[in-house]
Each structure stands twice: as C-alpha cells, then as structure tokens.
Amino acid sequence: MCLLRENRGPGQQPSFKGALILESWPIYRVMGDGTVAPNVVPNELALKIYQDMVLLRTFDEKALNLQRQGRVGTFPPSLGQEATEIGSAHALSKQDWMAPSYRDHGALYVHGVPFENVILFAMGRAGSLAGDVRALPSSIPIATHLPHAVGLAMAARMQGEDAVAIAYFGDGGTSEGDFHEALNFAGVFKAPVIFLCQNNGWAISTPVSRQTGSATLAQKAEAYGIRGRRVDGNDALAVYQVVRESRERALAGHGPTLIEAVTYRLGPHTTADDPTRYRDTEEVGAWRGDRDPIVRLGAYLDQQGILTADDLEKIRVTALEWVNQAVEAAEAMPPVTPLDMFEHVYATMPPRLIQQLQDFEGSDR
Amino acid sequence: MPEQNMVQALNTALHEMFADDPRVLLMGEDVGKNGGVFRVSGGLYDKFGAERVMDTPLAESGIIGTAIGLAVGGMRPIVEIQFMGFLYPGLDQLFSHASRLRTRSLGQVTVPLTLRMPYGGGIRAPEQHADSAEAYLTHTPGLKVLVPSTPYDAKGLLYAAIEDPDPVIFLEPIRCYRLGRMEVPEGRYTVPIGKARVARPGTDLSLIAWGAMVNLAEKVADKFQEAGISIEVLDLRTLAPLDKEAIGNSVAKTGRCVILHEAPRTGGLAGEITALIMETAFWDLKAPVARVTGFDVPYPAYAWEDFYMPNVSRVSRVVTETLKD
Ligand SMILES: Cc1ncc(C[n+]2csc(CCOP(=O)(O)OP(=O)(O)O)c2C)c(N)n1
Ligand SMILES: [Mg+2]
C-alpha cells in the first residue's frame, strides 16, 4: 500500500520533501500488504481483542440509536477506530494511568470501566468512572489533558510503581499549545508516558492537512527529543505491539513515545454533526470493507484458523446481548439528586454552598 | 422586512459586512466549509473563499493571537470560538495583549478585533459546553462585552462591534439562537454599545437580565402581570461598560430590583450591578436588591442542568420576597 495515501487531506499534494519524510516515518503494520513486522500477539489475546472490537462497534451502533430516540444525549462514536481503541488498551496493565478524550470509551472499557458507566456519561451524568480504575474523566477541552499524563507518569515513577501513563487524543489535538508543552516536558523529564494520537483524518470538518504543514504527526516527536512511531491504526495487532513496546521502553527508563495511529473516523464527529457537509462519501467508502479494522482482524483470525464464520456470528450475538444488558442497567439507575451537584465541589462543603443547597431544597424549584 | 431568528440575523450581518469591507475576515474552527457548528457563518466560505473565511488549526491561543496581529496590521478580523468553554486556552492572548496593547503603546497600537462565541446552558449539551464566563471578561479592563438577546439586537450590536476601534467580545446565547423570529432590517444599522434596553416597561419591580435570562424574566413578568403586578424587564445588552444610567433610572422608578444570571453567584455580575444601584438609586430602594443566579458549582453535566438553571419558580419566589413590604 502506498505510504503517501493516508496523511494527505483533500487538496493537498505531497511535496518531494514530504515524500522523503514519509519514507523515514514508515507505517508499522503486521496484517495485510506492506507488513513490516511479524505478529507476536498470541491467538487467545487476538481473539479477545476481536471480541472487544465487535463489542465496541455494537455499543456505538446502539448508542447512536438511543440518541435518535432521545434516550442519551450527544454521543461521539468511535466507528472505524476500534483497532486503535481496543488494541492499545490491551497492551496496558491495570496499574497504568489513562488520560482519555471524549471518544475513548472503548479504551476505557478495556481498562475496567463498564459500558453501563459509558451510557450514564452519554445520559449527561458525570462521575461515570468505575471505582478503582486508574483513569481521569474524559477530557473535553482538546489536548488539555496531555500535561496531566506527563505528571501522572512522573508520579508513578517517583513512587516506584511499575506503571506508565497514556494520553489519548486526536489529530486536531496536535495543534494546541498543550500538546507541545506536554511533549517538551516529557522529553525534559524522560517521563514514562505514551502519547497516543489517533489521526482519524478529521477534526470535525477540518482535515488533518489543515492542522499541520508537516508530512506526518509522528515526526513532531523528533523536535522534542522523544521517540515517534507511525502505526496502521486499523491493524489492531500492530497497534498492540507498538503500544506494548513503547510501554516496555518507558518502564526501562528510555522515555516517552509519541504514536501516530493512522485510522479513519467512519461516522459523524458526534450525533450533532453532519459530515456530508464537508467530506465526500467516496472518501468514507474507501475506508470501509477491506480496510475496516474489524473486517481485517476477522479475516486474519479466519486465515490463521482461529475463528470460523460461525464463531464470528456468535461473537456478534453475544456482544448485542451484553450491550442491551448494559443499557438496561444504566436506565435502571436511580435518578440524580441536587445534592450530587453540591457535595463534590470541595472536600468539605463551604458555608455558602450549604446555604445554597438549603435554599434550593426549601424552594419549590 | 424579513423575519429572522438570531442565527439568520447574524449570518446576514456577516454576509453584508464581508461584501462591504474587504478588510473583514472570519477565522475559527469549522467556520468555513461547515459554516460553524451552529451555522452562523453558513454560505460565507462559498461566497468569499478560504482566505477570508479561514478554517484554522485547532488552537484558541493561536487563533486569537494571530487575529490580534491581523487587527493591528490593518485587517478587521472576526474570531469565532466554538464554545465559550473553549475560550480558556486563548485567555492569555486576550488578557495580556488584546486588552492592553492600546494602553501599553499609549494609543499607538490598537486592536479592532471582534471575538464571537456561543455561550450559556440549557440545551443539554455535553459537559463544558455551557459555561457563562462573562464575569472573567468584564473584569478585564480594555475589553467590551456584548450580549444580544434578540435577533434585531444581535445584528445591530455585531455591526457596532466590528466598527469599534477596540477589542469587543460578542457573546451569543445558545438558547436564543433559534428561540424566535422578528423583523430585522436589511443592511447596516447599529445598536449602541453601552446602552441597555427596556424589554418591557413596569412600575413595581425591576428585573435585570441579559442573554437567555431575558426570556425567563419576561415569562416571570407575564406571570406577575396576571396578579396585577407590573414588572420592568431591563435587558442590559452590554455588560462592559454597564449602562449605569439605565440601571439607576429603572430602580429609582420601581424601588425594587432582582438581578438574574446563569453564571455562578459568587463574583458574578449581579454583585457589581448591586454596587451600581447603591451608587445611583439607594435612597429610592424599598427593599434589598436580590439576585437569582447559578450556584457556586462548576456548570453540571446535563442530568443536573435543570437543578442548576434559574427558572420561573426560583425567580418568582425571590420576586415575591422582594415585593413584600
Ligand atoms: C480547546 C477546545 N477547542 C475546541 C473544542 C471543540 N471541539 C471538540 S472536538 C473538536 C475536534 C477534535 O478533533 P481531533 O482532535 O482530531 O479529535 P477527534 O474528534 O477526531 O477524535 C473540536 C474542535 C474543544 N472540545 N476543545
Ligand atoms: Mg481527528
């Protein structure tokens, strides 16, 4: 496969210089054409990754439906990005810190947050992280959580933990100042941190060619003295391997990695977005079918004799049952109370908040 | 005259300004092809091209900083920040530079910049998409802050903003975007900066509000009208500089005042307005000035939104209290 294809936004011709740079930043891939490394993921784990990817797709489709029915609010699906979401999170240990964005419920799920909590989040309920999962609430302001990941990584190292931190963000995120400050801090302090950039081609209506004049996002690592890697973000096994290896290097004291996972946002930015306003359906079509991360891993597992068509069907049915149960569980939760809104602002409610809560409860609302 | 909602009125104003003045530019995230997430800039990109309707990289500090340079350099940039909650990465540019360049250069370097952004809650938006952070801005010397609540004022104030020689923040209440239509004149007209509007005259109590709270104030006034109580609704329209005279006149007439805002209570503008009333109408007051505001909590996720937001019954309770002798 042509390396030039992925990073080009509409209307941008690759310059000769860009082409040279792309050659020095090859895409790491283990499945299909252009393979650069053999797969090292054991069959059992590959199967688990596949199941979770199907679960994530099923969940997203369900959530889109619920949104149409008005049962959940604005929802950002990760359709097309399942390999990066799931593959990356399986390469982590439960001790690792995760700093996700709004689209990373797949990674959060693998890290230990049940899907019913994700649905609660989409129902406009904060506090949807499950108890002891080492993750921050999904960051809404773009890239502002990247410095947090650096700090979390430093804290883990200072306390002698066998843990790294990973931040999830998009191609658009690389334009924010906080992205650059975080990479710089990570380089200076050699923090055991992984920056996982999902280059899904778009930041709402803005193509990646409008975010940067660089030929790749991964090469930005070089300026900060840290390691950069490009990976086929639709190849779950490759993503797993690159994250795994970045984690091991970080733990061994070799410092941070910026990973650019080249993938594609198949769906709308969120349920409030209409992508036909700004991109060709043809472009979207080119990423479906053979390039779909679930189709690709399914074909690979089939080839390896790990799965039959029957198994695939079973996985889909089970996923749907799970998702339906999660929705039921979320919808059966007791309604929110005004107290929730007041009692978590500070460790101890100050007098003015106690007064405001009393006024609220004394009123007929 | 065409009937337009606020989005249409703003869109028409932008089209006219672009046609009239080649120095006018629009820059921001998704303002071009997509026409902005609320479609305020719809059609501009097709008509005026990518150089004047700029889809920028995702970087608020970069957008505002670049716009400052464009403004100083002779252009008339209009910046759109996608939601007020995403202004914060750009605040340094606003607080350290846009607001101060005139002072620091003793009038040599000026920044005719208009910064538009949707703000406020009540539409079940995701977290951090509903902030009302006007008080941070009104506290910053050198900035003007406008908030229309009607389509007519939106267009007239946007013209005033773009023609102003200094940086102007133009807050667009999301809940008013498609709230209703009214007649909006074609072509240029201005609504003066620094002038409040009596949205509805009354004699017994003044309700002071801006943005989406004006509509709430009118609902409360309707309700009290049925009981024979006449409430005056004052729509401030400009939050910096405040229309001290209009506030003083209204309260001197009614002798009673309740101030509404959806921003948190502590440090909110109601405190400043109360101080202005002390300076202008204290001896006319028949009851303490009261306020109905958001609570001192971060704007909650939308499941709690109805608890947070001032509503008819919360305002009515405070109005009733203030009407007691
Ligand atoms: C600081 C900030 N500015 C603007 C926004 C509005 N916004 C939300 S998502 C988005 C695009 C993000 O694109 P990207 O970083 O590529 O991530 P993706 O949505 O593709 O996963 C924008 C502009 C925001 N959330 N935060
Ligand atoms: Mg993106």
XYZ file of C-alpha atoms and ligand atoms in Angstrom:
717
model
C 0.000 0.000 0.000
C 1.194 3.475 -0.807
C 2.536 5.219 2.250
C 1.618 8.591 0.885
C -2.048 7.969 0.831
C -3.046 8.179 4.440
C -1.789 11.509 5.587
C -2.982 13.581 2.721
C -6.020 15.744 3.333
C -8.220 16.763 0.435
C -6.480 19.104 -1.957
C -3.009 18.719 -0.533
C -0.325 17.441 -2.894
C 2.622 15.774 -1.203
C 5.771 17.758 -1.823
C 9.007 15.973 -2.662
C 10.291 16.848 0.781
C 7.121 15.431 2.303
C 7.642 12.203 0.398
C 11.155 11.817 1.789
C 9.939 12.420 5.295
C 7.190 9.867 4.883
C 9.784 7.286 3.918
C 11.688 7.896 7.105
C 8.470 7.582 9.110
C 7.124 4.270 7.816
C 3.847 2.849 8.954
C 4.181 -0.131 11.237
C 1.868 -2.896 10.120
C 1.532 -6.616 10.781
C -1.628 -7.601 8.899
C -2.060 -7.421 5.120
C 0.034 -5.659 2.453
C 3.085 -3.673 3.426
C 3.738 -5.746 6.519
C 6.847 -4.572 8.321
C 6.869 -6.951 11.271
C 5.582 -10.397 12.170
C 2.667 -10.693 14.539
C 3.643 -11.509 18.118
C 0.174 -11.390 19.645
C -0.858 -14.814 20.991
C -4.015 -16.269 19.453
C -6.029 -16.109 22.630
C -5.318 -12.406 23.080
C -6.014 -11.700 19.402
C -9.391 -13.337 19.843
C -10.125 -11.269 22.942
C -9.165 -8.103 21.078
C -11.507 -9.085 18.271
C -14.385 -9.705 20.679
C -13.874 -6.336 22.335
C -13.741 -4.574 18.982
C -17.063 -6.129 17.991
C -18.463 -5.167 21.370
C -17.341 -1.566 20.881
C -18.874 -1.385 17.399
C -22.118 -2.892 18.675
C -22.145 -0.469 21.562
C -21.583 2.552 19.333
C -24.352 1.488 16.982
C -26.667 1.034 19.947
C -25.748 4.418 21.401
C -26.425 6.106 18.050
C -29.863 4.512 18.107
C -30.536 5.572 21.671
C -29.552 9.105 20.774
C -32.058 9.145 17.924
C -34.726 8.031 20.376
C -33.722 10.768 22.809
C -32.574 8.286 25.447
C -28.998 9.578 25.517
C -27.530 12.982 24.669
C -24.884 13.984 22.130
C -22.665 10.974 21.523
C -19.249 10.665 19.800
C -18.990 7.217 18.178
C -15.611 5.596 17.548
C -16.760 3.752 14.411
C -13.678 2.797 12.389
C -11.257 3.379 15.253
C -11.884 0.133 17.134
C -8.441 -1.327 16.410
C -6.628 1.590 17.998
C -9.014 1.894 20.934
C -9.014 -1.774 21.838
C -5.556 -2.843 20.645
C -3.828 -0.069 22.587
C -5.690 -0.626 25.843
C -4.947 -4.361 25.847
C -1.233 -3.526 25.824
C -1.556 -1.727 29.169
C -1.537 -3.022 32.706
C -4.254 -2.111 35.203
C -1.589 -0.146 37.093
C -1.151 2.256 34.186
C -2.830 5.653 34.173
C -5.169 6.516 31.320
C -5.977 10.121 30.326
C -8.683 9.746 27.652
C -10.654 12.104 25.404
C -14.395 12.030 24.808
C -14.178 9.354 22.086
C -12.222 6.789 24.093
C -14.900 4.761 25.829
C -13.509 1.661 24.065
C -10.099 2.054 25.675
C -11.731 2.923 28.998
C -13.848 -0.207 28.806
C -10.795 -2.430 28.339
C -9.116 -0.609 31.207
C -12.016 -1.528 33.505
C -14.872 0.948 33.077
C -18.101 -0.972 32.357
C -20.193 0.088 29.394
C -23.148 0.987 31.609
C -20.978 3.769 33.001
C -20.278 4.977 29.486
C -24.012 5.092 28.832
C -24.505 7.065 32.032
C -21.942 9.514 30.733
C -23.890 9.864 27.490
C -27.012 10.386 29.593
C -25.399 13.512 30.965
C -24.279 12.045 34.260
C -20.800 12.891 35.462
C -18.820 10.593 37.718
C -19.165 7.678 35.356
C -15.731 6.237 36.030
C -15.860 2.983 37.936
C -14.284 2.977 41.399
C -10.647 1.977 41.282
C -9.903 2.300 37.561
C -6.769 4.389 37.057
C -8.235 6.875 34.613
C -9.182 10.531 34.537
C -12.636 11.666 33.416
C -12.621 12.017 29.626
C -11.149 15.354 28.684
C -13.473 17.661 26.779
C -11.163 20.649 26.071
C -8.854 19.312 23.376
C -5.322 18.272 24.388
C -5.510 19.919 27.801
C -5.065 16.532 29.497
C -1.712 15.744 27.874
C 0.338 17.509 30.551
C -1.669 15.570 33.156
C -0.440 12.319 31.648
C 3.141 13.565 31.976
C 2.534 14.330 35.651
C 0.827 11.001 36.261
C 3.773 9.210 34.682
C 6.243 11.150 36.830
C 4.209 10.394 39.959
C 4.226 6.688 39.161
C 7.986 6.736 38.706
C 8.581 8.790 41.871
C 6.616 6.237 43.865
C 8.486 3.323 42.383
C 5.453 1.915 40.586
C 5.705 -0.368 37.621
C 3.353 1.870 35.658
C 3.201 4.259 32.739
C 0.642 6.864 31.741
C -1.053 7.083 28.366
C -2.912 10.042 26.880
C -5.435 9.586 24.054
C -6.146 12.458 21.676
C -6.792 13.251 18.034
C -5.004 14.794 15.073
C -6.643 18.132 15.890
C -5.129 17.934 19.354
C -1.613 18.267 17.944
C -2.353 21.915 17.104
C -2.970 23.001 20.687
C -0.177 24.520 22.741
C -0.701 21.943 25.500
C 0.300 19.146 23.116
C 3.667 20.799 22.523
C 4.212 21.677 26.162
C 3.434 18.117 27.226
C 5.846 16.579 24.699
C 8.509 19.023 25.761
C 8.061 18.260 29.460
C 8.054 14.548 28.729
C 11.323 14.931 26.813
C 12.981 17.006 29.519
C 11.886 14.759 32.391
C 12.075 11.492 30.439
C 8.635 10.684 31.804
C 7.311 7.139 31.289
C 4.404 8.356 29.189
C 2.803 7.372 25.885
C 1.062 9.948 23.706
C -1.407 8.072 21.545
C -2.587 10.311 18.730
C -5.423 8.886 16.673
C -5.060 10.509 13.299
C -8.567 9.809 12.037
C -8.231 12.305 9.203
C -10.657 14.858 10.583
C -11.239 17.277 13.448
C -14.964 17.801 12.993
C -14.922 19.371 9.476
C -11.225 20.233 9.417
C -8.926 17.820 7.537
C -5.556 16.952 9.037
C -3.880 18.865 6.178
C -5.277 21.993 7.825
C -3.762 21.145 11.218
C -0.130 20.944 10.223
C 2.348 21.621 7.464
C 4.304 18.504 8.497
C 4.088 15.367 6.388
C 3.351 13.239 9.467
C 2.276 13.832 13.041
C 4.769 11.294 14.427
C 7.770 13.334 13.262
C 6.864 16.064 15.754
C 8.392 13.791 18.413
C 11.837 14.407 16.973
C 11.804 18.115 17.831
C 11.191 17.263 21.490
C 13.869 14.622 21.676
C 11.414 11.798 22.162
C 10.631 8.692 20.161
C 7.956 8.815 17.454
C 6.169 5.941 15.750
C 3.571 5.686 12.997
C 1.317 2.693 13.097
C -1.525 1.414 10.960
C -4.341 2.358 13.301
C -6.710 -0.096 11.655
C -4.396 -3.008 12.409
C -5.212 -3.978 15.985
C -2.244 -6.307 16.296
C 0.209 -3.663 15.117
C -1.258 -1.084 17.493
C -0.988 -3.572 20.328
C 2.659 -4.232 19.526
C 3.679 -0.607 19.215
C 1.993 0.396 22.474
C 3.398 -2.645 24.224
C 6.923 -1.883 23.112
C 6.562 1.821 23.987
C 5.403 0.830 27.435
C 8.339 -1.502 27.995
C 10.808 1.142 26.883
C 9.219 3.729 29.155
C 9.413 1.375 32.129
C 13.042 0.590 31.323
C 13.830 4.304 31.577
C 14.097 5.039 27.853
C 11.477 7.774 27.981
C 8.269 8.716 26.192
C 6.854 7.819 22.777
C 4.504 9.727 20.510
C 2.452 7.245 18.499
C 0.523 8.376 15.451
C -2.134 5.755 14.740
C -3.333 6.323 11.183
C -7.026 5.497 11.116
C -10.304 6.984 9.938
C -13.457 8.318 11.563
C -16.169 6.445 9.672
C -19.068 8.097 11.480
C -20.046 11.659 12.294
C -17.905 13.643 14.752
C -20.827 13.366 17.154
C -24.535 12.823 16.740
C -24.809 16.616 16.342
C -22.609 16.587 13.229
C -23.477 16.075 9.553
C -20.290 15.022 7.728
C -21.908 15.185 4.265
C -21.471 18.956 4.558
C -17.709 18.717 4.324
C -16.416 15.368 3.064
C -17.046 13.036 0.137
C -18.889 9.822 0.737
C -16.339 8.317 -1.654
C -13.543 9.039 0.769
C -15.508 7.362 3.545
C -16.274 4.399 1.305
C -12.566 3.812 0.688
C -12.109 3.097 4.386
C -14.957 0.603 4.596
C -14.833 -3.077 3.638
C -11.277 -4.391 3.389
C -9.831 -1.507 5.374
C -12.375 -1.799 8.188
C -10.425 -2.793 11.307
C -12.956 -5.431 12.336
C -13.078 -6.979 8.874
C -9.280 -7.038 8.778
C -8.796 -8.744 12.118
C -11.676 -11.135 11.380
C -10.049 -12.158 8.086
C -6.714 -12.640 9.799
C -8.192 -14.817 12.537
C -10.019 -16.820 9.915
C -6.806 -17.279 7.902
C -4.967 -18.446 10.983
C -7.731 -20.970 11.591
C -8.567 -19.327 14.917
C -12.134 -18.468 14.004
C -14.886 -19.784 11.781
C -17.738 -17.808 10.265
C -19.930 -19.421 12.897
C -17.770 -18.084 15.701
C -17.952 -14.593 14.206
C -21.734 -14.728 14.266
C -21.718 -15.945 17.861
C -19.438 -13.093 18.899
C -21.829 -10.579 17.350
C -24.866 -12.070 19.085
C -23.146 -12.150 22.463
C -21.999 -8.566 22.033
C -25.535 -7.411 21.382
C -26.824 -9.211 24.475
C -24.138 -7.576 26.604
C -24.802 -4.148 25.262
C -28.539 -4.472 25.816
C -27.920 -5.539 29.400
C -25.625 -2.556 29.915
C -28.292 -0.182 28.615
C -30.903 -1.735 30.900
C -28.584 -1.437 33.878
C -27.863 2.209 33.099
C -31.515 3.084 32.604
C -32.435 1.361 35.887
C -30.086 3.591 37.890
C -31.814 5.865 40.404
C -32.252 9.438 39.161
C -29.686 12.094 40.031
C -30.259 14.329 43.057
C -29.452 18.005 43.601
C -27.120 17.025 46.424
C -24.727 15.354 43.920
C -24.191 18.736 42.307
C -23.243 20.489 45.557
C -21.344 17.947 47.600
C -18.374 17.208 45.341
C -17.094 20.708 44.673
C -14.779 20.665 47.703
C -13.748 18.033 50.240
C -15.900 19.937 52.748
C -18.893 21.990 51.673
C -18.210 25.645 52.488
C -20.947 27.628 54.250
C -22.067 29.364 51.067
C -22.732 26.057 49.325
C -24.545 24.652 52.360
C -26.697 27.784 52.275
C -27.338 27.452 48.537
C -28.311 23.802 48.916
C -30.716 24.688 51.734
C -32.238 27.482 49.667
C -32.630 25.075 46.778
C -34.331 22.428 48.867
C -36.550 24.978 50.599
C -37.819 26.221 47.236
C -40.418 24.540 45.100
C -37.724 24.533 42.393
C -38.681 43.421 6.316
C -37.669 39.784 6.652
C -38.437 37.847 9.825
C -35.295 36.192 11.117
C -34.072 34.221 14.080
C -30.782 35.158 15.731
C -28.663 32.759 13.657
C -30.146 34.163 10.446
C -29.721 37.758 11.592
C -26.063 37.179 12.439
C -25.493 35.304 9.199
C -26.994 38.141 7.170
C -24.912 40.679 9.061
C -21.739 38.733 8.282
C -22.602 38.443 4.586
C -23.239 42.190 4.385
C -20.044 43.088 6.249
C -17.965 40.842 4.019
C -19.455 42.445 0.929
C -18.966 45.991 2.284
C -15.463 45.843 3.679
C -12.633 43.784 2.189
C -10.726 44.016 5.479
C -13.318 41.860 7.240
C -12.223 38.258 7.883
C -13.668 35.345 9.823
C -11.437 32.788 11.477
C -12.049 29.844 13.749
C -12.590 26.111 13.999
C -15.044 24.710 11.429
C -16.319 28.148 10.388
C -15.610 27.591 6.679
C -16.982 24.634 4.797
C -19.103 23.589 7.754
C -20.411 27.115 8.340
C -19.729 26.888 12.097
C -21.230 24.299 14.413
C -24.332 26.498 14.811
C -24.252 27.568 11.127
C -23.802 31.248 11.923
C -21.264 31.544 9.096
C -23.218 29.389 6.621
C -22.564 30.262 2.952
C -19.701 32.687 3.657
C -16.968 30.270 2.603
C -18.604 29.551 -0.751
C -19.105 33.232 -1.422
C -15.917 34.815 -0.110
C -13.388 31.993 -0.227
C -10.949 30.271 2.084
C -8.659 33.258 2.535
C -11.315 35.421 4.161
C -13.260 32.609 5.825
C -10.485 30.683 7.485
C -10.769 27.214 8.925
C -7.892 27.352 11.372
C -5.911 24.699 13.183
C -7.460 23.683 16.498
C -5.713 26.208 18.743
C -7.501 29.043 20.533
C -4.355 30.837 21.633
C -3.063 30.689 18.070
C -6.364 31.910 16.652
C -6.699 34.887 18.982
C -3.008 35.747 18.834
C -2.988 35.667 15.044
C -6.169 37.723 14.942
C -4.517 40.336 17.155
C -1.705 40.584 14.617
C -4.186 40.809 11.744
C -6.138 43.543 13.546
C -3.064 45.584 14.418
C -1.861 45.112 10.852
C -4.947 46.714 9.338
C -7.493 43.922 8.862
C -10.844 43.568 10.639
C -10.817 40.004 11.932
C -13.855 38.371 13.473
C -12.901 35.338 15.511
C -15.324 32.558 16.328
C -14.536 30.473 19.388
C -16.551 27.258 19.087
C -17.989 27.397 22.630
C -17.203 29.745 25.492
C -15.813 26.811 27.489
C -13.036 26.529 24.888
C -12.000 30.157 25.126
C -9.721 29.415 28.068
C -6.622 28.294 26.125
C -6.818 31.725 24.429
C -7.335 33.855 27.544
C -3.676 34.778 27.834
C -3.819 36.454 24.431
C -6.956 38.296 25.474
C -5.847 39.332 28.968
C -2.173 40.009 28.294
C -2.361 41.506 24.827
C -5.700 42.326 23.165
C -6.890 44.253 26.214
C -3.608 46.071 26.884
C -1.889 46.935 23.643
C -3.590 50.314 23.390
C -2.596 51.264 26.949
C 0.915 49.917 26.692
C 1.562 51.822 23.487
C -0.193 54.982 24.722
C -2.685 54.675 21.899
C -0.256 53.832 19.116
C -1.164 50.161 18.713
C -4.865 49.339 18.624
C -6.732 46.063 18.285
C -10.049 46.307 16.403
C -10.939 42.683 16.974
C -14.356 41.055 17.369
C -14.491 37.765 19.244
C -17.808 35.899 18.840
C -18.778 32.830 20.762
C -21.859 30.826 21.718
C -22.316 30.702 25.467
C -24.650 29.556 28.211
C -26.574 26.448 29.101
C -29.983 24.905 28.887
C -29.628 22.832 25.726
C -28.473 19.524 27.197
C -25.045 19.957 25.675
C -22.113 17.754 26.674
C -20.032 18.783 29.688
C -18.064 22.035 29.458
C -20.180 23.322 26.555
C -22.446 25.515 28.698
C -20.285 27.935 30.660
C -21.287 31.536 31.302
C -17.904 33.071 31.965
C -18.775 36.715 31.264
C -17.507 37.962 34.624
C -13.895 36.975 33.843
C -14.123 39.168 30.772
C -15.954 42.146 32.261
C -13.320 42.188 34.998
C -10.628 42.787 32.387
C -10.036 46.484 31.626
C -9.731 47.123 27.918
C -12.414 44.686 26.800
C -16.006 45.448 25.851
C -18.551 42.678 26.330
C -21.846 42.483 24.431
C -24.733 40.008 24.778
C -27.749 40.317 22.476
C -30.944 38.524 23.412
C -32.951 39.261 20.241
C -32.243 38.885 16.503
C -32.556 42.667 15.980
C -30.008 43.477 18.669
C -27.725 40.682 17.500
C -27.324 42.227 14.071
C -27.092 45.821 15.280
C -24.602 45.002 18.010
C -22.450 42.936 15.657
C -22.192 45.968 13.373
C -21.277 48.109 16.367
C -18.663 45.549 17.426
C -16.949 45.324 14.067
C -16.871 49.105 13.704
C -15.466 49.602 17.193
C -11.765 50.537 17.386
C -11.157 48.244 20.386
C -11.476 44.517 21.128
C -15.090 43.507 21.610
C -16.337 40.191 22.975
C -19.646 39.225 21.439
C -21.471 36.529 23.418
C -24.225 34.630 21.628
C -26.698 32.943 23.987
C -27.144 29.453 22.557
C -30.710 29.237 23.787
C -31.647 32.421 21.910
C -30.188 31.246 18.580
C -33.464 29.798 17.335
C -35.826 30.991 20.029
C -37.997 33.144 17.812
C -38.138 35.315 14.734
C -38.649 39.039 14.473
C -38.341 41.702 11.832
C -34.716 42.522 11.141
C -33.895 45.386 8.766
C -31.750 44.668 5.736
C -28.426 46.468 5.506
C -26.298 48.211 8.057
C -27.647 49.611 11.315
C -26.085 49.708 14.760
C -27.317 49.187 18.274
C -25.166 51.383 20.506
C -22.602 49.729 22.772
C -23.173 50.544 26.448
C -26.942 51.043 26.212
C -29.443 48.783 27.951
C -32.923 48.198 26.564
C -36.202 48.269 28.468
C -37.563 44.986 27.166
C -40.812 45.660 28.896
C -41.794 48.680 30.971
C -43.160 48.286 34.504
C -43.563 50.129 37.765
C -43.399 47.733 40.729
C -40.072 45.931 40.400
C -37.072 45.839 38.026
C -35.840 42.506 36.741
C -32.354 42.958 35.303
C -31.083 40.264 32.937
C -29.089 39.507 29.774
C -28.810 36.723 27.239
C -31.159 33.785 27.714
C -32.224 35.118 31.125
C -34.135 37.949 29.435
C -36.651 35.464 28.114
C -37.018 33.982 31.588
C -37.504 37.463 33.065
C -40.271 38.129 30.538
C -42.012 34.894 31.487
C -41.886 35.865 35.150
C -43.196 39.334 34.299
C -46.125 37.735 32.414
C -46.938 35.586 35.390
C -46.974 38.530 37.818
C -48.954 40.640 35.367
C -51.854 38.256 35.877
C -51.795 39.182 39.571
C -51.765 42.890 38.683
C -48.081 43.386 39.453
C -46.114 45.385 36.919
C -42.531 44.236 36.395
C -39.991 46.114 34.317
C -37.517 43.935 32.420
C -34.196 45.566 31.657
C -32.049 43.755 29.069
C -28.514 45.019 29.641
C -27.208 44.062 26.150
C -23.754 45.410 27.069
C -22.023 44.015 30.154
C -18.893 46.133 29.818
C -19.311 49.061 30.035
C -22.525 48.690 32.073
C -25.332 51.185 31.452
C -25.289 52.704 34.916
C -27.837 55.328 33.993
C -30.447 52.893 32.715
C -29.987 50.668 35.761
C -30.279 53.641 38.115
C -33.332 55.059 36.331
C -35.216 51.792 36.357
C -34.554 51.042 40.015
C -35.245 54.633 41.073
C -38.642 54.276 39.405
C -39.622 50.865 40.805
C -37.743 50.892 44.114
C -37.238 47.137 43.931
C -34.795 45.051 41.980
C -33.962 41.415 41.289
C -30.943 40.560 39.109
C -30.768 37.299 37.154
C -27.780 35.475 35.776
C -26.985 31.882 34.962
C -23.314 32.259 35.856
C -22.277 31.162 39.357
C -23.287 33.516 42.153
C -20.014 34.494 43.811
C -18.147 37.143 41.865
C -20.926 37.186 39.269
C -22.049 40.464 37.705
C -25.085 40.742 39.995
C -22.677 41.887 42.709
C -21.308 44.688 40.514
C -24.792 45.766 39.432
C -25.902 45.879 43.064
C -22.999 48.191 43.844
C -24.037 50.465 40.955
C -27.564 50.579 42.401
C -26.096 51.629 45.756
C -24.395 54.484 43.912
C -27.396 55.578 41.844
C -30.692 54.609 43.500
C -30.028 53.669 47.106
C -32.413 56.290 48.558
C -35.221 55.073 46.301
C -34.993 51.438 47.372
C -37.997 49.958 49.166
C -36.447 46.519 49.611
C -32.981 44.970 49.489
C -31.671 44.208 45.997
C -31.835 40.448 45.398
C -30.341 38.053 42.857
C -31.208 34.707 41.306
C -28.152 33.016 39.819
C -26.476 29.740 39.067
C -24.992 28.028 42.100
C -21.340 28.140 43.111
C -20.629 24.833 41.413
C -18.951 24.043 38.098
C -21.675 24.011 35.434
C -23.003 20.459 35.862
C -23.384 17.640 33.358
C -26.804 17.925 31.788
C -28.619 15.455 34.035
C -28.350 18.157 36.734
C -28.859 21.102 34.418
C -32.467 21.767 35.434
C -31.416 21.955 39.075
C -28.708 24.463 38.239
C -30.500 26.818 35.909
C -32.647 29.658 37.306
C -36.280 29.007 36.363
C -39.701 30.632 36.724
C -40.400 29.265 40.178
C -36.998 30.162 41.633
C -37.222 33.694 40.256
C -40.854 34.079 41.323
C -40.023 33.156 44.892
C -37.350 35.847 45.125
C -39.571 38.389 43.347
C -42.389 37.713 45.820
C -39.965 38.131 48.713
C -38.696 41.423 47.283
C -42.235 42.724 46.776
C -43.084 42.269 50.491
C -43.159 45.493 52.448
C -9.982 23.530 23.456
C -11.106 23.043 22.595
N -11.412 23.709 21.475
C -12.445 23.315 20.702
C -13.190 22.225 21.039
C -14.368 21.811 20.179
N -14.078 20.526 19.524
C -14.491 19.364 20.058
S -13.917 18.064 19.240
C -13.119 19.013 18.107
C -12.315 18.361 17.026
C -11.303 17.424 17.580
O -10.633 16.752 16.577
P -9.476 15.717 16.888
O -8.538 16.287 17.884
O -8.913 15.281 15.602
O -10.213 14.502 17.614
P -11.397 13.594 17.025
O -12.685 14.285 17.358
O -11.173 13.422 15.578
O -11.325 12.307 17.787
C -13.327 20.360 18.394
C -12.812 21.483 17.596
C -12.846 21.553 22.225
N -13.517 20.476 22.660
N -11.810 21.975 22.984
Mg -9.468 13.653 14.413
